[in-house]
XYZ file of C-alpha atoms in Angstrom:
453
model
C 8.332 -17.442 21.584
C 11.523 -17.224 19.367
C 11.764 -19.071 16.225
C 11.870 -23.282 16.990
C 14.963 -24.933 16.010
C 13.811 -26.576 13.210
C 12.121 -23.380 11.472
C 14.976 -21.521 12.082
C 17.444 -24.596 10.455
C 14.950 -24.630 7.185
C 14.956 -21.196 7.151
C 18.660 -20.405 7.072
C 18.861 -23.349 4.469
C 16.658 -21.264 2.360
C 18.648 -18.185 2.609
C 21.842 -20.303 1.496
C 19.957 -22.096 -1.341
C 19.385 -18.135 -2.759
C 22.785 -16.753 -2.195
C 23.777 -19.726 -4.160
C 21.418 -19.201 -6.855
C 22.590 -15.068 -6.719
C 26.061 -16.049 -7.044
C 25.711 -18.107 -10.196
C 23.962 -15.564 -12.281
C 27.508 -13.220 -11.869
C 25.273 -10.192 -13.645
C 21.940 -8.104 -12.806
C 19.242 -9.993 -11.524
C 15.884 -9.451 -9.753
C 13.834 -11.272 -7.544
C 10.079 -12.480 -7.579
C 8.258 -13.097 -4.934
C 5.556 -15.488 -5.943
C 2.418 -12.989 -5.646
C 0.587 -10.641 -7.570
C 2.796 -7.756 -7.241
C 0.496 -4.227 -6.555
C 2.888 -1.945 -8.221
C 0.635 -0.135 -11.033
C 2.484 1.595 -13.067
C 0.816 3.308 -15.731
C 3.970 3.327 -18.647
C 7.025 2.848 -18.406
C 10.356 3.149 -19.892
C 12.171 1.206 -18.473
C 12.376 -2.298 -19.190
C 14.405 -4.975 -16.368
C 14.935 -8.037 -18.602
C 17.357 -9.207 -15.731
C 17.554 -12.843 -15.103
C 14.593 -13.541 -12.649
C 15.380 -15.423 -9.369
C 12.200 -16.802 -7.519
C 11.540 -16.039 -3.866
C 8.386 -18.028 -3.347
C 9.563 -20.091 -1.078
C 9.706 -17.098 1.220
C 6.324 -16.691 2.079
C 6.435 -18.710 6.093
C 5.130 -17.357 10.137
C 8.435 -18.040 11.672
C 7.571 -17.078 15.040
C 4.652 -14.983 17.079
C 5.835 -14.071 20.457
C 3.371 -12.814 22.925
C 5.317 -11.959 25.469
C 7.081 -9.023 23.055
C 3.988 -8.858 21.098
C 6.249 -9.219 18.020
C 5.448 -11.806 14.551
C 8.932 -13.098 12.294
C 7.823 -13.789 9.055
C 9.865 -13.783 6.133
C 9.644 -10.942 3.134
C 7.063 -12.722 0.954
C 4.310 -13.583 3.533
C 1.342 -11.820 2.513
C -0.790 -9.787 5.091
C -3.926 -12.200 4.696
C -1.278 -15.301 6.287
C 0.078 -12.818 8.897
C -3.156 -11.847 10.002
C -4.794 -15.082 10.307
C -2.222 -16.574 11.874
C -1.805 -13.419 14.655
C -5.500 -13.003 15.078
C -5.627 -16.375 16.532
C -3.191 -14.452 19.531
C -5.819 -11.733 19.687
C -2.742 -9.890 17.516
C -2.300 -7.843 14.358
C 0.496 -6.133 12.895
C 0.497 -2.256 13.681
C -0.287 -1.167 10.479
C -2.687 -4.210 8.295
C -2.957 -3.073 4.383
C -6.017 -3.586 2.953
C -5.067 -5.665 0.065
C -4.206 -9.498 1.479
C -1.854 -10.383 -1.258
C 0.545 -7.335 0.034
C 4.058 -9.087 1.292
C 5.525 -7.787 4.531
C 8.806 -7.488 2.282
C 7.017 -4.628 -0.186
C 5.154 -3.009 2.839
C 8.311 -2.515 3.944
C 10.400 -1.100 0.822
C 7.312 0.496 -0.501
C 4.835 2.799 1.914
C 2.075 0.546 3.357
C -0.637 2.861 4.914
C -4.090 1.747 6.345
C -6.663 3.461 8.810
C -4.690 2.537 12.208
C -2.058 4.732 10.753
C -3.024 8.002 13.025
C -2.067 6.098 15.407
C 0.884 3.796 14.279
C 2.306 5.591 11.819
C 3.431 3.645 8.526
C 3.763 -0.279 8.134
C 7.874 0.824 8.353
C 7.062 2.578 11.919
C 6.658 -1.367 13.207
C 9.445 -2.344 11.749
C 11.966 -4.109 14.764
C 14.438 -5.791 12.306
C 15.045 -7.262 9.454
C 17.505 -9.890 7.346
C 18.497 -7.824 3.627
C 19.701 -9.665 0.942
C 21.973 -7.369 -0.672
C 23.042 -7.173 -4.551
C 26.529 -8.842 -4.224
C 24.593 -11.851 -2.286
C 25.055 -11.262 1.157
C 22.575 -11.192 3.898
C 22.803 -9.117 6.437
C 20.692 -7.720 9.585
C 19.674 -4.369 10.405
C 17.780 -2.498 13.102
C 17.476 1.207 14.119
C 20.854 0.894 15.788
C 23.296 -1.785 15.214
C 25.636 -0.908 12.282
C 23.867 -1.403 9.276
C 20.740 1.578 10.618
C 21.616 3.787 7.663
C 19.992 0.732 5.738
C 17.549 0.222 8.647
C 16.070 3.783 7.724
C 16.803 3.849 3.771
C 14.630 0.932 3.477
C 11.204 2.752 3.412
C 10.659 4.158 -0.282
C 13.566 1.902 -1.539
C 11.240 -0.757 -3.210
C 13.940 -3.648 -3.196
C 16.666 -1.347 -5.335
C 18.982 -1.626 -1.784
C 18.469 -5.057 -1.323
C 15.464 -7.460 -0.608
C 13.814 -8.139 2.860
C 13.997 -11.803 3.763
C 12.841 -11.631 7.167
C 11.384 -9.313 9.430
C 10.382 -8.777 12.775
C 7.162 -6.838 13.419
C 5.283 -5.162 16.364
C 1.741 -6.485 17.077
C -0.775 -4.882 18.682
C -3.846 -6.587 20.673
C -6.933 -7.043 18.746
C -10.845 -8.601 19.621
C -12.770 -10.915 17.486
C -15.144 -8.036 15.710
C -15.099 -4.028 14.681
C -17.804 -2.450 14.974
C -18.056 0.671 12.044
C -19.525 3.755 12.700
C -20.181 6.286 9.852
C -21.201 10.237 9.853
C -21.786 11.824 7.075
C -20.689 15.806 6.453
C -21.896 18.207 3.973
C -19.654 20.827 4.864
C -15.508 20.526 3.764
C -13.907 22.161 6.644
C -16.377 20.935 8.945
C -15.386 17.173 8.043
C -11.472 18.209 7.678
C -12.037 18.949 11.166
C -13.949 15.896 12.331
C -11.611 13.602 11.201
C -8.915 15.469 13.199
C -10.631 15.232 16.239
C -11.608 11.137 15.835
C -7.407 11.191 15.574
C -6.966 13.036 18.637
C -9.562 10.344 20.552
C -8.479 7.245 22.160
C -11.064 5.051 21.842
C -10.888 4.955 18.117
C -8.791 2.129 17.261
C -9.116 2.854 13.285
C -10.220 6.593 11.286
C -10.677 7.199 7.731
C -12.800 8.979 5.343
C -14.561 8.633 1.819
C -15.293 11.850 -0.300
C -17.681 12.136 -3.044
C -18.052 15.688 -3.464
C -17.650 19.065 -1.183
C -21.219 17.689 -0.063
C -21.573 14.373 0.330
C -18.212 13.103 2.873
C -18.077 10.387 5.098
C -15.914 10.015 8.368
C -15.377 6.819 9.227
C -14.280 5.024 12.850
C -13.949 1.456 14.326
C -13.859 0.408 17.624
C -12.471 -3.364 18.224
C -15.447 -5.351 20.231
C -15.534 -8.588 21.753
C -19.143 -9.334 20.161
C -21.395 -6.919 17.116
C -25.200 -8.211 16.358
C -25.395 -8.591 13.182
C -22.464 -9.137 11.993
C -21.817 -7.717 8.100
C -20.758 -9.307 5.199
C -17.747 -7.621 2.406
C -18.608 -11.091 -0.027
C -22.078 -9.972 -1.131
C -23.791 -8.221 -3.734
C -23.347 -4.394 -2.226
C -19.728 -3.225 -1.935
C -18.208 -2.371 1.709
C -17.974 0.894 0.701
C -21.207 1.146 -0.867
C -22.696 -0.220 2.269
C -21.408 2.859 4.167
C -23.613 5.330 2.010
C -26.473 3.457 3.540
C -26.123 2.729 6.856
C -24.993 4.513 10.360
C -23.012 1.609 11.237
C -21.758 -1.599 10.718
C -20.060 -4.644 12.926
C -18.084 -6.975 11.176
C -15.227 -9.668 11.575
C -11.977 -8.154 12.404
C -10.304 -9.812 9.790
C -12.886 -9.026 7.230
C -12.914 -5.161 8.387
C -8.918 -5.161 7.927
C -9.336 -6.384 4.242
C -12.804 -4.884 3.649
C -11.612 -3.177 0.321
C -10.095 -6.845 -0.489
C -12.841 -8.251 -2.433
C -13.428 -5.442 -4.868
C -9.812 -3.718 -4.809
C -11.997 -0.700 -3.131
C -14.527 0.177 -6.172
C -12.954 -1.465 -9.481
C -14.841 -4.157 -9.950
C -18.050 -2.573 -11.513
C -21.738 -3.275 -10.101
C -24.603 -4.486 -11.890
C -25.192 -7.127 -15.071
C -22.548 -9.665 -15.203
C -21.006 -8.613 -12.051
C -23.853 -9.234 -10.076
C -24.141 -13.038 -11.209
C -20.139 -12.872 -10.367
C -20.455 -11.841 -6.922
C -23.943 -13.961 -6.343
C -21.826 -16.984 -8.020
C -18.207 -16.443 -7.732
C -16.101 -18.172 -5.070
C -14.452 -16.809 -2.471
C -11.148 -17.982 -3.837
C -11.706 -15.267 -6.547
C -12.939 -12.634 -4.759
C -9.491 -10.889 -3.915
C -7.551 -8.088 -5.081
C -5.170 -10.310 -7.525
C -8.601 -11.036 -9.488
C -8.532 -7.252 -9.954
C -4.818 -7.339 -11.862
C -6.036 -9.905 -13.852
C -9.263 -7.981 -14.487
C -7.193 -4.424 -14.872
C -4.904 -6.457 -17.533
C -8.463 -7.302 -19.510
C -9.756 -4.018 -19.324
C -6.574 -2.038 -20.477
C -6.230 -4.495 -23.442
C -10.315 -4.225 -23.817
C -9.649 -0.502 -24.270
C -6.661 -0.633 -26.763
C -8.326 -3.235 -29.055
C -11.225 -0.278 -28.588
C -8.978 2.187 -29.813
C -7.284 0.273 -32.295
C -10.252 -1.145 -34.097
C -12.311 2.244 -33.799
C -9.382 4.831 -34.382
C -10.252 6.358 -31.362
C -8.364 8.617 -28.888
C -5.218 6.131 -27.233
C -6.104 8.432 -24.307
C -9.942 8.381 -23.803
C -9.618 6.716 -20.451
C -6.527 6.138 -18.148
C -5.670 5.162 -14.554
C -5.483 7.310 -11.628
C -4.018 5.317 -9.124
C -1.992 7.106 -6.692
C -1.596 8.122 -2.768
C -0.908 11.702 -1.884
C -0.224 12.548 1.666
C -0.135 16.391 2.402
C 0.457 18.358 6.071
C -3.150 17.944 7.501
C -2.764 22.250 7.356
C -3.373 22.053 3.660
C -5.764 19.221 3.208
C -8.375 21.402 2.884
C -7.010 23.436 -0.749
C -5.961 19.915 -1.649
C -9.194 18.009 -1.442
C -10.741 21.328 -2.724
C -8.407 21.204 -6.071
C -8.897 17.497 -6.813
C -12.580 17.894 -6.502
C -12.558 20.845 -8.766
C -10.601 19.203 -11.334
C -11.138 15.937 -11.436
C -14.424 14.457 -12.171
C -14.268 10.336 -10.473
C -18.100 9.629 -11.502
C -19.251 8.356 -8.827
C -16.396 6.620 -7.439
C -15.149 8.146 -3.938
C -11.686 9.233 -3.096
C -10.507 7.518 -0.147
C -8.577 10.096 3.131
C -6.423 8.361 5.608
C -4.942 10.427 8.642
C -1.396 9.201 9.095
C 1.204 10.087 12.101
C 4.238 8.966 11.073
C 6.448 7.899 14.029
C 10.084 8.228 12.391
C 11.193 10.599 9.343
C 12.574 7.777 6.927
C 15.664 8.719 4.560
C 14.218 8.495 1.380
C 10.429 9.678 2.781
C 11.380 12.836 4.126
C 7.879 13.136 6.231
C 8.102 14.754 9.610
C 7.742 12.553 12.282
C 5.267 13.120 14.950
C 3.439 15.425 12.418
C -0.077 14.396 11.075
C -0.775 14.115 7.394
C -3.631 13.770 5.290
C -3.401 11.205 2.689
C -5.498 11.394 -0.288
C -6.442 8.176 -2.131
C -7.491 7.317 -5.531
C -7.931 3.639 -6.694
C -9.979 3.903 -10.607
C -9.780 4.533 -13.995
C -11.198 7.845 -15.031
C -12.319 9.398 -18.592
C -9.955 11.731 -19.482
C -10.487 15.205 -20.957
C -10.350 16.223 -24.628
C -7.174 18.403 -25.194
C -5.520 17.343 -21.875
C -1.848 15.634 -22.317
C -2.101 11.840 -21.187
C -2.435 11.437 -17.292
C -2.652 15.018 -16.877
C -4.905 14.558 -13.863
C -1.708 12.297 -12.085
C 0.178 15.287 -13.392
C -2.122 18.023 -11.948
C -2.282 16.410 -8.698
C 1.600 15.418 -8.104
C 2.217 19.247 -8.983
C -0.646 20.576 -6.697
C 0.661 17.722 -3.565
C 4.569 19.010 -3.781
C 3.181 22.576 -4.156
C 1.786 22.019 -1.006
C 4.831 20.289 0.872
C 3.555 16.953 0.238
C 4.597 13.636 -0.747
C 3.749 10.958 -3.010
C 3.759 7.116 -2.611
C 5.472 5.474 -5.544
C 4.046 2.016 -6.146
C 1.864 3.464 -9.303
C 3.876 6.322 -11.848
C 5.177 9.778 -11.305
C 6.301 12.319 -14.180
C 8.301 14.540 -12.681
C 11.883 14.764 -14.082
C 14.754 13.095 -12.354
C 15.934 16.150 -11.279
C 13.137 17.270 -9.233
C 12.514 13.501 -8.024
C 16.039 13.280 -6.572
C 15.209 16.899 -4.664
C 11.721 15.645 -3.442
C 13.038 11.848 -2.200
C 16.858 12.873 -1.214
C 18.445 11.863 -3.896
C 21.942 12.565 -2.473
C 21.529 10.481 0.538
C 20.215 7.455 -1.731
C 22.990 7.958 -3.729
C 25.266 7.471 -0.928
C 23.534 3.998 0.119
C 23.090 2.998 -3.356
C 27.191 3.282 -3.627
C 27.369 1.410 0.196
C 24.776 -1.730 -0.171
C 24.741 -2.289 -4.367
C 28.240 -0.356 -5.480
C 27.974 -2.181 -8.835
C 24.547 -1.305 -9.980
C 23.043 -4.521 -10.182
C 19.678 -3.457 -9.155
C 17.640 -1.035 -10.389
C 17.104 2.638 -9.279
C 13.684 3.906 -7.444
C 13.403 6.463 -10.637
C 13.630 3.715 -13.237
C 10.749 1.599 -11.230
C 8.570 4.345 -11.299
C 9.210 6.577 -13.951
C 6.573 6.632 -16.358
C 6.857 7.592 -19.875
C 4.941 8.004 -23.297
């Protein structure tokens, strides 16, 4: 159906009631969406003290249409609203990121990957349209091929420094009630490279990812929508999803629980055992989501300086490795082989996604149609005596572009401007940042994600 009158009235009125609000500030500003935002950088230099102009109110389901199996929402409607309210269709959104506070506007500007993306590509790929709010105040629409597609494609990787999405219109995809998860386990490298290129290559996996441990312990994961699983699992408990899967051959479970099944613990970062056990026997489910875990990562990073600070230890003794590498599936074998041999996760797995993107974006020069082998880390690590700070991040960004790959940039990079304008087109971004925000007022990509000591 398209959007009802009166939706579409309050909506426009909420688009004028911003433009309004951008024109009075006559300066810099930035927006703020209203949710816990999952950009992690690590450090940074950069500072935006630019007047802040809320977006909360941006957060509706304009419109599902079945017919065009399409959903309007607008940019700050998080993926756990978009999903309920398109499951009730027997819909989801091509690509579904794990994490339910994740807007459709940031999936968008940032990379949003999850393990439908062999088939579907990136959360971008299922992108029909969408209303910009540009730096000057305007609004305008873009698709792949009115006049405003060289905006349409710079989108991807832009993370809101080309304007912010205000609406957009996304492709849906039929879903069933449950997924039922099967898991094999490998104890061979190139034997489960393999395996997980062949569950891409069948079509009655609806979903394919992986966790590694070590060269011998690697799990290859598939779903398979059903209309009905006996028993059905539960991602509230006391055992992790993804400690579950080192324990059983298979598991069925709620579609929308299996879509956010790393929700609850933001993957493997809230710890097991002691207190945490009484949290998850005791907690509600109101709590139990992955903006409990920035509020928790906040804790523990000032837990660790007050550590430092009071003990004169190390400033370095542990730090974040948060990232997404994606590398041509050709070389995923030297590059899960390197991060293995270098970096030591203690237990905690590293998470492989098999991704096919369906369009080669401006400013995330992947090849389309190719597949690519995206390696995920989501923990904080010990880090080595005598290393620099983040010198695993550093080790593995060098290794990934060594290897033709790319990186996502919602958590830091250190690579010099230089060599971040070669690997993400600089010149071209350059070009739209002079076309859609000719005065500067937002930010560049490289000052949101540069990190610094």
């Amino acid at each position: 159906m398209a959007i009802a009158a009166g939706d579409e009235g309050r909506y426009k009125r909420r688009v004028l009631d911003l433009q309004k609000r951008v024109a009075a500030i006559h300066r810099d500003f930035r927006l703020y969406r209203g949710t816990s935002s999952h950009l992690f950088p690590y450090e940074t230099r950069y500072r935006n003290r630019s007047p802040r102009i809320s977006m909360a109110e941006f957060n509706h389901i304009l419109a599902i249409d079945e017919s065009q199996n399409t959903v309007e929402v607008e940019g700050g409607a998080t993926y756990g609203n978009i999903a309920r309210a398109t499951l009730r269709h027997d819909l989801l959104p091509t690509i579904t990121p794990e994490l339910k506070d994740i807007t459709a506007g940031g999936a968008i500007v940032g990379i949003g990957i999850e393990s439908s993306c062999f088939r579907y590509g990136f959360v971008h790929d299922g992108l029909h349209e969408a209303d910009v709010l540009l730096a000057d105040g305007d609004v305008i629409t873009c698709t792949s091929t009115n006049e405003f597609k060289d905006l349409f494609k710079g989108l991807p990787n832009s993370y809101g420094t080309l304007g912010y999405v205000l609406r957009a219109k996304l492709q849906l995809v039929t879903a069933r009630p449950y997924v039922r998860v099967t898991v094999r386990r490998f104890t061979n490298l190139h034997s489960y490279i393999d395996a997980l290129r062949y569950d891409t290559e069948d079509p009655s996996n609806d979903f394919v990812e992986g966790l590694v441990y070590d060269t011998d312990e690697l799990y290859a994961i598939r779903g398979h929508f059903e209309d009905a699983v006996h028993p059905v699992g539960n991602i509230h408990g006391l055992t992790p999803y993804y400690k579950q899967l080192r324990d059983i051959g298979e598991i069925g479970l709620r579609t929308e629980d299996y879509v956010f099944r790393y929700d609850p613990d933001w993957f493997w970062n809230v710890p097991t055992g002691g207190m945490y056990t009484v949290f998850r026997l005791l907690a509600p489910r109101s709590v139990r989501h992955s903006s409990f875990y920035k509020r928790y990562s906040r804790w523990k990073a000032g837990l660790i300086r007050a550590r430092n600070f009071l003990w004169q230890s190390e400033p370095s003794v542990y730090e974040p490795l948060i990232q997404d590498w994606q590398v041509p599936w050709d070389r995923a074998l030297e590059f899960v082989e390197f991060a293995l041999n270098k970096i030591d996760l203690r237990g905690k797995p590293w998470a492989c996604v098999p991704i096919r993107p369906r369009q080669s974006p401006t400013l995330y020069p992947v090849a389309a149609g190719s597949l690519y082998f995206n390696l995920g880390c989501y923990c904080w690590m010990r880090s080595q005596a005598g290393t620099e700070r983040f010198d695993a991040t550093r080790l593995l960004d060098n290794k990934c572009f060594g290897l033709g790959g790319l990186k996502m940039l919602y958590s830091s990079t250190f690579i010099d401007e230089c060599e971040f304008q070669k690997r993400f087109n600089g010149d071209l971004y350059r070009a739209l940042k002079q076309k859609y925000d000719p005065n500067g007022r937002l930010p560049t990509v490289y000052q949101k994600v540069m990190a610094g000591e």
